[in-house]
Coordinates of C-alpha atoms and ligand atoms in Angstrom, one line a residue:
X33 CA 100.6 -37.9 16.5
X34 CA 97.2 -37.4 14.9
X35 CA 94.2 -35.8 17.1
X36 CA 91.3 -38.0 15.8
X37 CA 92.5 -41.6 16.9
X38 CA 89.0 -43.0 16.6
X39 CA 88.3 -42.0 13.1
X40 CA 89.5 -43.5 9.7
X41 CA 92.5 -41.6 8.4
X42 CA 93.0 -41.5 4.7
X43 CA 96.3 -39.5 4.1
X44 CA 96.6 -37.1 1.2
X45 CA 99.3 -37.9 -1.3
X46 CA 102.3 -35.5 -1.0
X47 CA 101.2 -32.3 -2.8
X48 CA 102.2 -28.6 -3.1
X49 CA 99.1 -26.5 -2.4
X50 CA 99.3 -23.0 -3.9
X51 CA 96.9 -20.5 -2.4
X52 CA 96.4 -17.6 -4.9
X53 CA 94.9 -14.9 -3.0
X54 CA 96.9 -15.9 0.1
X55 CA 96.4 -12.7 2.0
X56 CA 92.7 -12.6 1.3
X57 CA 89.7 -13.3 3.7
X58 CA 88.8 -16.8 2.4
X59 CA 92.4 -18.0 3.0
X60 CA 92.6 -16.5 6.4
X61 CA 89.3 -17.6 7.6
X62 CA 88.8 -21.0 5.9
X63 CA 91.7 -22.4 4.0
X64 CA 94.7 -21.9 6.4
X65 CA 92.5 -23.2 9.6
X66 CA 91.5 -26.2 7.3
X67 CA 94.8 -27.2 6.4
X68 CA 96.1 -27.0 10.2
X69 CA 93.0 -29.4 10.9
X70 CA 94.0 -31.8 8.1
X71 CA 97.5 -32.0 9.6
X72 CA 96.4 -32.2 13.1
X73 CA 94.1 -35.3 12.1
X74 CA 97.0 -37.1 10.3
X75 CA 95.4 -36.4 6.8
X76 CA 98.3 -34.5 5.8
X77 CA 101.8 -36.1 6.4
X78 CA 105.0 -34.2 6.4
X79 CA 105.4 -34.6 2.5
X80 CA 103.2 -31.3 1.9
X81 CA 103.9 -27.7 1.1
X82 CA 101.8 -24.7 0.7
X83 CA 103.0 -21.8 -1.1
X84 CA 100.8 -18.6 -0.6
X85 CA 100.8 -16.4 -3.5
X86 CA 99.4 -12.7 -3.6
X87 CA 100.7 -9.4 -4.9
X88 CA 101.7 -7.7 -1.7
X89 CA 105.2 -8.6 -0.4
X90 CA 105.4 -10.5 2.8
X91 CA 108.5 -11.7 4.6
X92 CA 108.3 -15.6 5.3
X93 CA 108.1 -14.6 9.1
X94 CA 105.2 -12.1 8.3
X95 CA 103.4 -14.8 6.3
X96 CA 103.8 -17.4 9.3
X97 CA 102.6 -15.0 11.8
X98 CA 99.4 -14.3 9.8
X99 CA 98.8 -18.0 9.4
X100 CA 99.4 -18.3 13.2
X101 CA 96.6 -15.7 13.7
X102 CA 94.3 -17.0 11.4
X103 CA 94.5 -20.5 12.9
X104 CA 94.2 -19.3 16.4
X105 CA 91.0 -17.5 15.6
X106 CA 89.3 -19.9 13.1
X107 CA 90.5 -23.3 13.5
X108 CA 88.6 -25.9 15.4
X109 CA 91.8 -27.2 16.9
X110 CA 93.8 -24.9 19.4
X111 CA 97.3 -24.1 18.1
X112 CA 99.8 -26.4 19.6
X113 CA 102.5 -24.0 20.2
X114 CA 106.4 -24.9 20.3
X115 CA 108.0 -27.4 18.4
X116 CA 104.9 -28.8 16.7
X117 CA 103.9 -25.4 15.4
X118 CA 107.3 -24.7 14.1
X119 CA 107.2 -28.0 12.3
X120 CA 103.9 -27.1 10.8
X121 CA 104.6 -23.7 9.7
X122 CA 108.0 -24.6 8.0
X123 CA 105.8 -26.1 5.3
X124 CA 104.6 -22.7 4.4
X125 CA 106.3 -20.2 2.0
X126 CA 104.9 -17.1 0.6
X127 CA 105.5 -15.8 -3.1
X128 CA 104.6 -12.2 -4.0
X129 CA 103.6 -12.5 -7.6
X130 CA 101.9 -10.1 -10.4
X131 CA 99.7 -12.9 -11.7
X132 CA 99.7 -11.0 -15.0
X133 CA 103.4 -11.6 -15.5
X134 CA 104.6 -14.8 -16.7
X135 CA 108.1 -14.4 -15.5
X136 CA 107.0 -14.7 -12.0
X137 CA 105.3 -18.0 -12.7
X138 CA 108.8 -19.1 -14.0
X139 CA 110.2 -18.1 -10.4
X140 CA 107.6 -19.7 -9.0
X141 CA 108.3 -22.9 -10.8
X142 CA 111.9 -22.8 -9.3
X143 CA 110.7 -22.1 -5.8
X144 CA 108.4 -24.9 -6.2
X145 CA 110.8 -27.4 -7.3
X146 CA 113.0 -26.5 -4.3
X147 CA 110.1 -27.3 -2.0
X148 CA 109.2 -30.6 -3.7
X149 CA 112.7 -31.7 -3.4
X150 CA 112.9 -30.6 0.2
X151 CA 109.9 -32.6 1.2
X152 CA 109.8 -35.6 -1.2
X153 CA 106.8 -34.6 -3.1
X154 CA 106.2 -36.1 -6.5
X155 CA 105.4 -33.3 -8.6
X156 CA 101.5 -33.1 -7.5
X157 CA 100.3 -29.6 -7.7
X158 CA 97.1 -28.3 -6.5
X159 CA 96.1 -24.7 -7.4
X160 CA 93.5 -23.0 -5.3
X161 CA 92.4 -19.8 -6.7
X162 CA 90.8 -17.9 -3.9
X163 CA 90.6 -14.8 -6.4
X164 CA 88.1 -12.8 -8.2
X165 CA 86.6 -15.1 -10.9
X166 CA 87.4 -12.5 -13.7
X167 CA 91.2 -13.8 -13.0
X168 CA 90.6 -17.5 -13.3
X169 CA 91.1 -17.8 -17.0
X170 CA 94.5 -15.7 -17.1
X171 CA 95.9 -17.4 -14.3
X172 CA 95.3 -20.6 -15.5
X173 CA 96.8 -19.7 -19.0
X174 CA 99.8 -18.2 -17.0
X175 CA 100.3 -21.5 -15.0
X176 CA 100.8 -23.2 -18.2
X177 CA 102.9 -20.5 -20.0
X178 CA 105.0 -20.4 -16.7
X179 CA 105.7 -24.1 -17.0
X180 CA 104.0 -24.7 -13.6
X181 CA 102.2 -27.7 -15.2
X182 CA 105.4 -29.5 -16.3
X183 CA 106.1 -31.6 -13.1
X184 CA 105.7 -35.3 -13.2
X185 CA 102.6 -35.5 -10.9
X186 CA 99.1 -34.6 -11.1
X187 CA 97.9 -30.8 -11.6
X188 CA 94.4 -29.8 -10.3
X189 CA 92.5 -26.5 -10.2
X190 CA 90.4 -25.5 -7.4
X191 CA 88.0 -22.6 -8.1
X192 CA 85.5 -20.9 -6.0
X193 CA 82.1 -19.6 -6.9
X194 CA 80.7 -17.5 -8.6
X195 CA 81.4 -19.9 -11.8
X196 CA 80.2 -17.0 -14.3
X197 CA 77.2 -14.7 -13.9
X198 CA 75.0 -16.6 -16.3
X199 CA 75.2 -19.3 -18.7
X200 CA 77.0 -17.4 -21.7
X201 CA 79.6 -16.0 -19.2
X202 CA 80.1 -19.5 -17.5
X203 CA 80.6 -21.1 -20.8
X204 CA 83.1 -18.5 -21.7
X205 CA 85.0 -19.1 -18.4
X206 CA 84.7 -23.0 -18.9
X207 CA 86.3 -22.7 -22.4
X208 CA 89.2 -20.7 -21.1
X209 CA 90.0 -23.1 -18.2
X210 CA 89.5 -26.1 -20.8
X211 CA 92.4 -24.5 -22.8
X212 CA 94.8 -25.6 -19.9
X213 CA 92.8 -28.1 -17.6
X214 CA 90.6 -30.9 -18.3
X215 CA 87.2 -31.4 -16.6
X216 CA 88.5 -34.0 -14.4
X217 CA 91.3 -31.7 -13.2
X218 CA 89.0 -28.8 -12.4
X219 CA 87.3 -28.8 -8.9
X220 CA 84.4 -26.3 -8.8
X221 CA 83.8 -25.5 -5.0
X222 CA 80.4 -25.2 -3.7
X223 CA 81.2 -25.1 -0.1
X224 CA 77.7 -26.4 0.9
X225 CA 78.7 -29.7 -0.5
X226 CA 81.5 -30.0 1.9
X227 CA 79.0 -29.6 4.9
X228 CA 78.6 -32.8 6.9
X229 CA 74.9 -32.7 7.0
X230 CA 74.7 -32.2 3.4
X231 CA 76.9 -35.2 2.9
X232 CA 74.8 -37.2 5.3
X233 CA 71.7 -36.4 3.1
X234 CA 72.7 -39.5 1.1
X235 CA 73.2 -41.8 4.1
X236 CA 69.8 -40.8 5.7
X237 CA 68.2 -41.5 2.3
X238 CA 69.8 -44.5 1.2
X239 CA 70.9 -46.5 4.2
X240 CA 67.5 -46.4 6.0
X241 CA 64.6 -48.7 5.3
X242 CA 62.2 -45.9 7.0
X243 CA 62.8 -43.3 4.1
X244 CA 63.8 -44.5 0.7
X245 CA 60.5 -46.6 0.0
X246 CA 58.5 -43.4 1.1
X247 CA 60.8 -41.0 -0.9
X248 CA 58.2 -40.2 -3.8
X249 CA 55.2 -38.3 -4.6
X250 CA 52.8 -41.0 -3.3
X251 CA 54.0 -40.2 0.2
X252 CA 55.6 -36.6 0.4
X253 CA 53.6 -33.7 0.2
X254 CA 56.1 -31.2 -0.2
X255 CA 59.7 -30.2 0.6
X256 CA 61.1 -26.9 2.0
X257 CA 64.4 -25.7 1.9
X258 CA 65.4 -22.7 4.0
X259 CA 69.0 -21.0 3.9
X260 CA 68.4 -18.1 6.0
X261 CA 71.0 -15.5 7.4
X262 CA 71.0 -12.8 9.8
X263 CA 73.7 -11.0 8.3
X264 CA 73.3 -8.3 5.8
X265 CA 75.9 -7.6 3.0
X266 CA 78.7 -6.8 5.1
X267 CA 81.7 -5.6 3.2
X268 CA 80.6 -7.4 -0.2
X269 CA 78.2 -4.7 -1.3
X270 CA 80.2 -4.3 -4.5
X271 CA 79.9 -7.9 -5.5
X272 CA 76.3 -8.4 -4.0
X273 CA 74.6 -5.7 -5.6
X274 CA 75.5 -7.1 -8.9
X275 CA 74.8 -10.6 -8.2
X276 CA 71.8 -10.7 -5.7
X277 CA 70.4 -13.7 -3.7
X278 CA 69.5 -15.7 -6.8
X279 CA 72.8 -15.6 -8.2
X280 CA 74.7 -15.7 -4.9
X281 CA 72.7 -18.7 -3.2
X282 CA 70.5 -20.1 -5.7
X283 CA 72.2 -21.1 -8.6
X284 CA 74.6 -23.1 -6.5
X285 CA 73.8 -23.9 -2.8
X286 CA 70.0 -24.1 -2.9
X287 CA 69.8 -26.1 -6.4
X288 CA 72.7 -28.5 -4.8
X289 CA 70.6 -29.2 -1.9
X290 CA 67.8 -30.0 -3.7
X291 CA 69.6 -32.2 -6.2
X292 CA 70.7 -34.1 -3.0
X293 CA 67.2 -34.6 -1.9
X294 CA 65.6 -35.3 -5.2
X295 CA 68.1 -37.6 -7.0
X296 CA 67.7 -41.1 -7.6
X297 CA 70.1 -43.5 -6.0
X298 CA 73.3 -44.0 -7.9
X299 CA 74.2 -47.4 -9.4
X300 CA 77.5 -47.1 -7.6
X301 CA 78.7 -44.6 -4.9
X302 CA 81.4 -43.0 -7.5
X303 CA 81.8 -39.6 -8.2
X304 CA 80.4 -39.7 -11.7
X305 CA 77.5 -41.8 -11.0
X306 CA 76.4 -39.4 -8.2
X307 CA 77.0 -36.4 -10.3
X308 CA 75.0 -38.0 -13.3
X309 CA 72.0 -38.4 -11.0
X310 CA 72.2 -34.7 -9.8
X311 CA 72.3 -33.5 -13.2
X312 CA 69.2 -35.3 -14.1
X313 CA 67.3 -33.6 -11.4
X314 CA 68.5 -30.3 -12.6
X315 CA 67.3 -31.1 -16.2
X316 CA 64.0 -32.2 -14.9
X317 CA 63.4 -28.9 -13.3
X318 CA 60.0 -27.6 -14.7
X319 CA 61.3 -24.4 -16.6
X320 CA 59.3 -21.0 -16.2
X321 CA 59.6 -19.6 -19.8
X322 CA 57.4 -16.8 -19.5
X323 CA 57.5 -13.6 -17.1
X324 CA 53.9 -14.6 -16.1
X325 CA 55.1 -18.1 -14.9
X326 CA 58.2 -16.5 -13.1
X327 CA 55.8 -14.2 -11.2
X328 CA 53.6 -17.0 -10.2
X329 CA 56.4 -19.1 -8.7
X330 CA 59.2 -17.1 -7.5
X331 CA 59.1 -14.0 -5.1
X332 CA 61.8 -11.5 -4.7
X333 CA 62.3 -9.2 -1.8
X334 CA 64.7 -6.8 -0.6
X335 CA 65.3 -5.7 3.1
X336 CA 64.3 -2.3 4.3
X337 CA 65.3 -0.7 7.6
X338 CA 64.3 -2.8 10.5
X339 CA 65.2 -4.2 13.9
X340 CA 66.6 -7.1 15.6
X341 CA 67.7 -7.8 19.3
X342 CA 66.7 -4.4 19.9
X343 CA 69.2 -2.8 17.5
X344 CA 68.0 -0.8 14.4
X345 CA 69.4 -2.3 11.2
X346 CA 69.8 -0.2 8.1
X347 CA 68.1 -1.3 5.0
X348 CA 69.8 -2.5 2.0
X349 CA 69.7 0.7 -0.1
X350 CA 71.7 2.4 2.8
X351 CA 74.4 -0.3 3.0
X352 CA 78.0 0.5 2.0
X353 CA 78.8 0.1 -1.9
X354 CA 75.0 -0.2 -2.8
X355 CA 73.3 1.7 -5.2
X356 CA 70.5 3.9 -3.3
X357 CA 68.2 2.9 -6.0
X358 CA 69.1 -0.7 -6.2
X359 CA 66.4 -3.2 -7.0
X360 CA 68.6 -6.2 -6.3
X361 CA 66.9 -9.1 -4.3
X362 CA 68.3 -10.0 -1.0
X363 CA 65.6 -12.6 -0.6
X364 CA 63.8 -15.1 -2.8
X365 CA 61.5 -17.7 -2.5
X366 CA 60.4 -20.0 -5.3
X367 CA 58.1 -23.1 -5.8
X368 CA 59.9 -25.7 -7.9
X369 CA 58.9 -29.0 -9.6
X370 CA 61.1 -32.0 -10.5
X371 CA 59.1 -33.3 -13.4
X372 CA 60.0 -37.2 -13.4
X373 CA 58.3 -40.2 -12.1
X374 CA 59.3 -40.0 -8.6
X375 CA 58.3 -36.3 -8.0
X376 CA 55.6 -35.3 -10.3
X377 CA 53.3 -32.9 -8.5
X378 CA 55.4 -32.5 -5.4
X379 CA 56.2 -28.7 -4.8
X380 CA 59.7 -28.0 -3.5
X381 CA 59.7 -24.6 -1.9
X382 CA 63.0 -23.0 -1.5
X383 CA 63.9 -19.7 0.2
X384 CA 67.0 -17.9 1.0
X385 CA 67.4 -14.2 2.2
X386 CA 69.9 -11.7 4.3
X387 CA 68.7 -10.2 7.4
X388 CA 66.1 -12.8 8.4
X389 CA 65.8 -13.4 12.0
X390 CA 68.0 -16.6 12.5
X391 CA 70.9 -18.1 10.8
X392 CA 70.0 -21.7 9.6
X393 CA 70.0 -24.2 6.8
X394 CA 67.1 -26.8 7.0
X395 CA 65.3 -29.1 4.9
X396 CA 61.8 -30.2 5.8
X397 CA 60.4 -33.0 4.2
X398 CA 56.5 -33.0 4.9
X399 CA 54.8 -36.4 4.4
X400 CA 51.2 -36.5 3.4
X401 CA 48.7 -36.6 6.0
X402 CA 46.6 -39.6 7.2
X403 CA 43.3 -39.9 5.7
X404 CA 40.9 -38.0 7.8
X405 CA 38.0 -40.6 7.6
X406 CA 39.8 -43.1 9.6
X407 CA 38.9 -43.5 13.3
X408 CA 41.8 -41.0 14.6
X409 CA 41.2 -38.4 12.1
X410 CA 37.6 -38.0 12.9
X411 CA 38.4 -37.1 16.6
X412 CA 41.7 -35.1 16.1
X413 CA 43.4 -33.0 13.9
X414 CA 46.6 -34.8 12.9
X415 CA 49.6 -32.9 12.1
X416 CA 51.6 -34.4 9.4
X417 CA 54.7 -36.3 9.8
X418 CA 58.1 -34.3 9.1
X419 CA 61.6 -35.5 8.6
X420 CA 63.7 -32.3 9.3
X421 CA 67.3 -32.1 8.3
X422 CA 69.4 -29.4 10.1
X423 CA 72.4 -28.5 8.1
X424 CA 73.8 -25.8 10.1
X425 CA 74.6 -24.3 12.5
X426 CA 72.9 -27.2 14.2
X427 CA 73.7 -30.3 12.8
X428 CA 71.2 -33.2 13.1
X429 CA 67.8 -34.5 12.1
X430 CA 64.5 -34.8 13.8
X431 CA 61.4 -36.8 13.0
X432 CA 57.8 -35.4 14.0
X433 CA 55.3 -38.1 14.5
X434 CA 51.9 -38.3 16.2
X435 CA 51.8 -40.1 19.6
X436 CA 49.4 -40.4 22.6
X437 CA 49.9 -37.7 25.0
X438 CA 50.9 -39.8 28.1
X439 CA 48.5 -39.6 31.2
X440 CA 45.6 -38.5 28.9
X441 CA 42.6 -40.4 27.9
X442 CA 43.1 -40.3 24.3
X443 CA 44.9 -37.1 23.4
X444 CA 47.3 -37.1 20.5
X445 CA 50.3 -34.9 20.2
X446 CA 53.0 -34.3 18.0
X447 CA 56.3 -35.5 19.2
X448 CA 59.5 -34.5 17.7
X449 CA 62.4 -36.9 18.3
X450 CA 65.7 -35.4 17.7
X451 CA 69.2 -36.4 17.1
X452 CA 71.4 -33.5 17.6
X453 CA 74.9 -34.2 16.2
X454 CA 76.6 -31.0 17.1
X455 CA 75.1 -31.2 20.7
X456 CA 76.9 -34.6 21.3
X457 CA 80.2 -34.0 23.2
X458 CA 83.1 -35.2 21.3
X459 CA 81.7 -34.7 17.9
X460 CA 83.5 -32.1 16.2
X461 CA 82.4 -32.0 12.6
X462 CA 84.9 -31.2 10.1
X463 CA 84.4 -27.8 8.5
X464 CA 83.4 -28.0 4.8
X465 CA 86.8 -26.8 3.6
X466 CA 88.8 -29.4 5.3
X467 CA 86.7 -32.3 3.7
X468 CA 87.0 -30.4 0.0
X469 CA 90.7 -29.7 0.2
X470 CA 91.1 -33.2 1.4
X471 CA 89.0 -34.5 -1.4
X472 CA 90.7 -32.4 -4.1
X473 CA 94.2 -33.6 -3.1
X474 CA 92.7 -37.3 -3.6
X475 CA 91.2 -36.5 -6.8
X476 CA 87.8 -37.1 -5.5
X477 CA 85.3 -35.0 -7.3
X478 CA 82.1 -36.2 -5.7
X479 CA 81.3 -33.1 -3.8
X480 CA 82.4 -30.5 -6.4
X481 CA 80.2 -29.4 -9.2
X482 CA 80.8 -30.7 -12.6
X483 CA 80.3 -28.5 -15.7
X484 CA 77.0 -30.0 -17.0
X485 CA 75.7 -29.3 -13.5
X486 CA 76.8 -25.8 -13.5
X487 CA 75.5 -25.2 -16.9
X488 CA 72.0 -26.8 -16.2
X489 CA 71.7 -24.7 -13.0
X490 CA 72.4 -21.4 -14.9
X491 CA 70.1 -22.2 -17.7
X492 CA 67.3 -22.7 -14.9
X493 CA 68.2 -19.4 -13.2
X494 CA 68.7 -17.4 -16.1
X495 CA 65.1 -17.6 -17.3
X496 CA 64.1 -16.1 -13.7
X497 CA 66.8 -13.5 -13.8
X498 CA 65.7 -12.5 -17.5
X499 CA 62.2 -12.0 -16.4
X500 CA 63.2 -10.0 -13.5
X501 CA 65.3 -7.8 -15.5
X502 CA 62.4 -6.7 -17.5
X503 CA 60.4 -5.5 -14.6
X504 CA 63.1 -4.5 -12.2
X505 CA 60.8 -2.5 -9.9
X506 CA 58.4 -5.3 -9.2
X507 CA 60.2 -6.3 -6.0
X508 CA 58.7 -6.7 -2.6
X509 CA 60.2 -5.3 0.6
X510 CA 60.6 -6.7 4.1
X511 CA 61.9 -5.1 7.2
X512 CA 65.4 -6.3 8.2
X513 CA 64.8 -8.9 10.9
X514 CA 61.6 -10.4 9.6
X515 CA 61.0 -13.5 7.6
X516 CA 60.7 -11.8 4.3
X517 CA 57.8 -10.7 2.2
X518 CA 54.2 -12.0 2.7
X519 CA 54.3 -13.1 -1.0
X520 CA 56.5 -16.0 0.0
X521 CA 53.8 -17.2 2.6
X522 CA 51.1 -17.1 0.1
X523 CA 53.2 -19.1 -2.2
X524 CA 52.5 -22.1 0.1
X525 CA 49.1 -21.1 1.2
X526 CA 47.7 -21.3 -2.1
X527 CA 48.7 -25.2 -1.9
X528 CA 47.2 -25.6 1.5
X529 CA 50.7 -25.4 3.1
X530 CA 52.7 -23.4 5.4
X531 CA 56.5 -22.8 6.0
X532 CA 57.3 -24.9 9.1
X533 CA 59.3 -23.1 11.8
X534 CA 63.0 -23.3 11.6
X535 CA 65.5 -24.0 14.3
X536 CA 63.2 -26.0 16.5
X537 CA 61.1 -23.1 17.1
X538 CA 58.1 -25.5 17.1
X539 CA 54.5 -24.7 18.3
X540 CA 54.2 -25.0 22.0
X541 CA 52.1 -28.2 21.8
X542 CA 54.8 -30.5 20.4
X543 CA 56.7 -32.9 22.6
X544 CA 60.5 -33.0 22.3
X545 CA 62.6 -36.0 22.9
X546 CA 66.3 -34.8 22.6
X547 CA 69.1 -37.3 21.9
Ligands
BG6_859 C1 78.4 -17.9 0.1 C2 77.6 -16.6 -0.3 O1 78.5 -18.6 -0.8 O2 77.5 -18.6 1.3 C3 77.2 -15.7 1.1 O3 78.1 -15.9 -1.3 C4 76.5 -16.5 2.2 O4 76.5 -14.6 0.6 C5 77.4 -17.6 2.5 O5 76.7 -15.6 3.4 C6 76.7 -18.9 3.4 O6 77.5 -19.6 3.7 P1 77.3 -20.5 5.0 O7 78.2 -21.5 5.3 O8 77.7 -19.4 6.2 O9 75.9 -21.0 5.3

C-alpha cells in the first residue's frame, strides 16, 4: 500500500533500471534511497527491476545487504522490515562487469531478459551511468554492441554532470553519445532541477498575479543567487582541483537557477517549450569577451586556513589530493546581465563557494525602492521589498514589505512574511533524485538539460575560464568560515547594492511573521 495517500500518484511504466557504478557513493547515498521512496509511494509498482553493475564481485546477498544499509541511512522513509523488504529487495540483482568488455554486456543481456520475463517488463531499459564522465561514451557504445538496445521497449540514458570540461570536450562527448542515443533518449542530470523549490519557481512566477506583472526591469532592481556550502572539498580533491567552482557549480546549477528566474513564460508547459525559453536566457547572457571585462565582473577566491564553530579548518592548498600551489577557485561571484527586453539593465549577482559560514541556496529578488520624494520616503528610510526563494536546506519563500510598527505613532518597519514549507509537519519533500528518476522513466525531460542548454552554458563559462587561465595567480583569498573575498562585496557596492543576508539572518529590526 502506497505511503502518500493524499498525493497524486503517477506510476512509472514497467522498467529495468541499470545502475552503472552500483557500488559507488552516488548509488549508495542517492539512487537506492530514491528508488525505495518511489516504491513506498506507489510510483513504482511490482513490474520493475534494478540491475546494479560494477566491476567488483558481489553476491546477491551482499548487494542487498548494502542496499539495506544505504536505505536505512539515507532514505526519508524508514525501512519496513520483514516481508515487505524482502519483496522490494527481490527486484534487485547485481552483475559484476568489466565495462570495456563487450562479452560482458551479452551476458548482461541474457540476465536482463530473464528479469524482464519474471516481472512482465516490456523491454523498457533505463541506463543510469553513475560513472566517471570519461566512460560515458564507451559504455554507450558497448551497450549497443552487446545487444542491450535490442529489446522491444524504449531505451534511455541518464548521465550525471559534469558534461564535459569545456565546450569542445562537451561537443566531443555529445557526438559519442549521439552515435548510440538520440537527443530525446539522453537525460542529462542537473540535480538542482529536481529540487522541489527550484521547480516551484515556475509556479510562484506564473501562477501569481502579485509577481509576474512586476517581473521585469521596471520593477526589479537586482537578483541575487547564493549557493553557499560549509564543506570543503572532502574526498573529491582529485576532481575538484581540476574543475573549480566555476565548472563544478557555475556552468550547471547556478546558470540553471538563473534561467528559471529569468525565462519568459513558455507557450505551453511542455518540456521542449520550457527548455526553449531557458536556452534563450543563456543566449542572452552578456558575454565578457576580454580579460578586463572578466576581471570587472567576476571575482574568484580560494579559501585559506580559517575557523568555524571553534574548529580550525585547513586551507584549500592543505587539503587531501590538492596541489599545494593550486590556484583553483573554491569561490566565485559574478555580475551577469540578461540582455533582452525584460531584463535590460538588471544585474544578476551570483555567488557560490566552499567553506562559507552556512549551507544554503537562496534567490533574492530585490524590487526597486519607492520614490524618496513622496510623503513616507521623506520621513523614513524605506527598505526595498524583497522576494526570497529558499531552495535548501530550508524550503519556502518569504516576502519583505514595509509596514507600520504596531503601537507606534508612525514608525515604519520591514516585515518579513514567511512560508516555510520544510517546517510544516507532514510535508516531506521528495529528494531531487526521486523526482528525476521518476521523470526519466516517464520520458519527461523538462527538468533535464538539453544539449543546446549545455552548449550555451559552456560557451559563456569558457570565456571566463580562459581569461582566468591567462592570469592564474590573480586569485583572492578568504579564510575558511568567512563569506568570501571582499571584492565580492564591492561588486554590488559599485552599483549601490549589498548582498542580503541569507538564511533569515536578517537585520534586527525586521518583524517576522512565520507560517
Ligand atoms: C554538486 C557539486 O553538483 O553539487 C558539489 O559537484 C556540491 O561540489 C553539490 O557540493 C551541492 O549540492 P547540494 O544539493 O548539496 O546543494
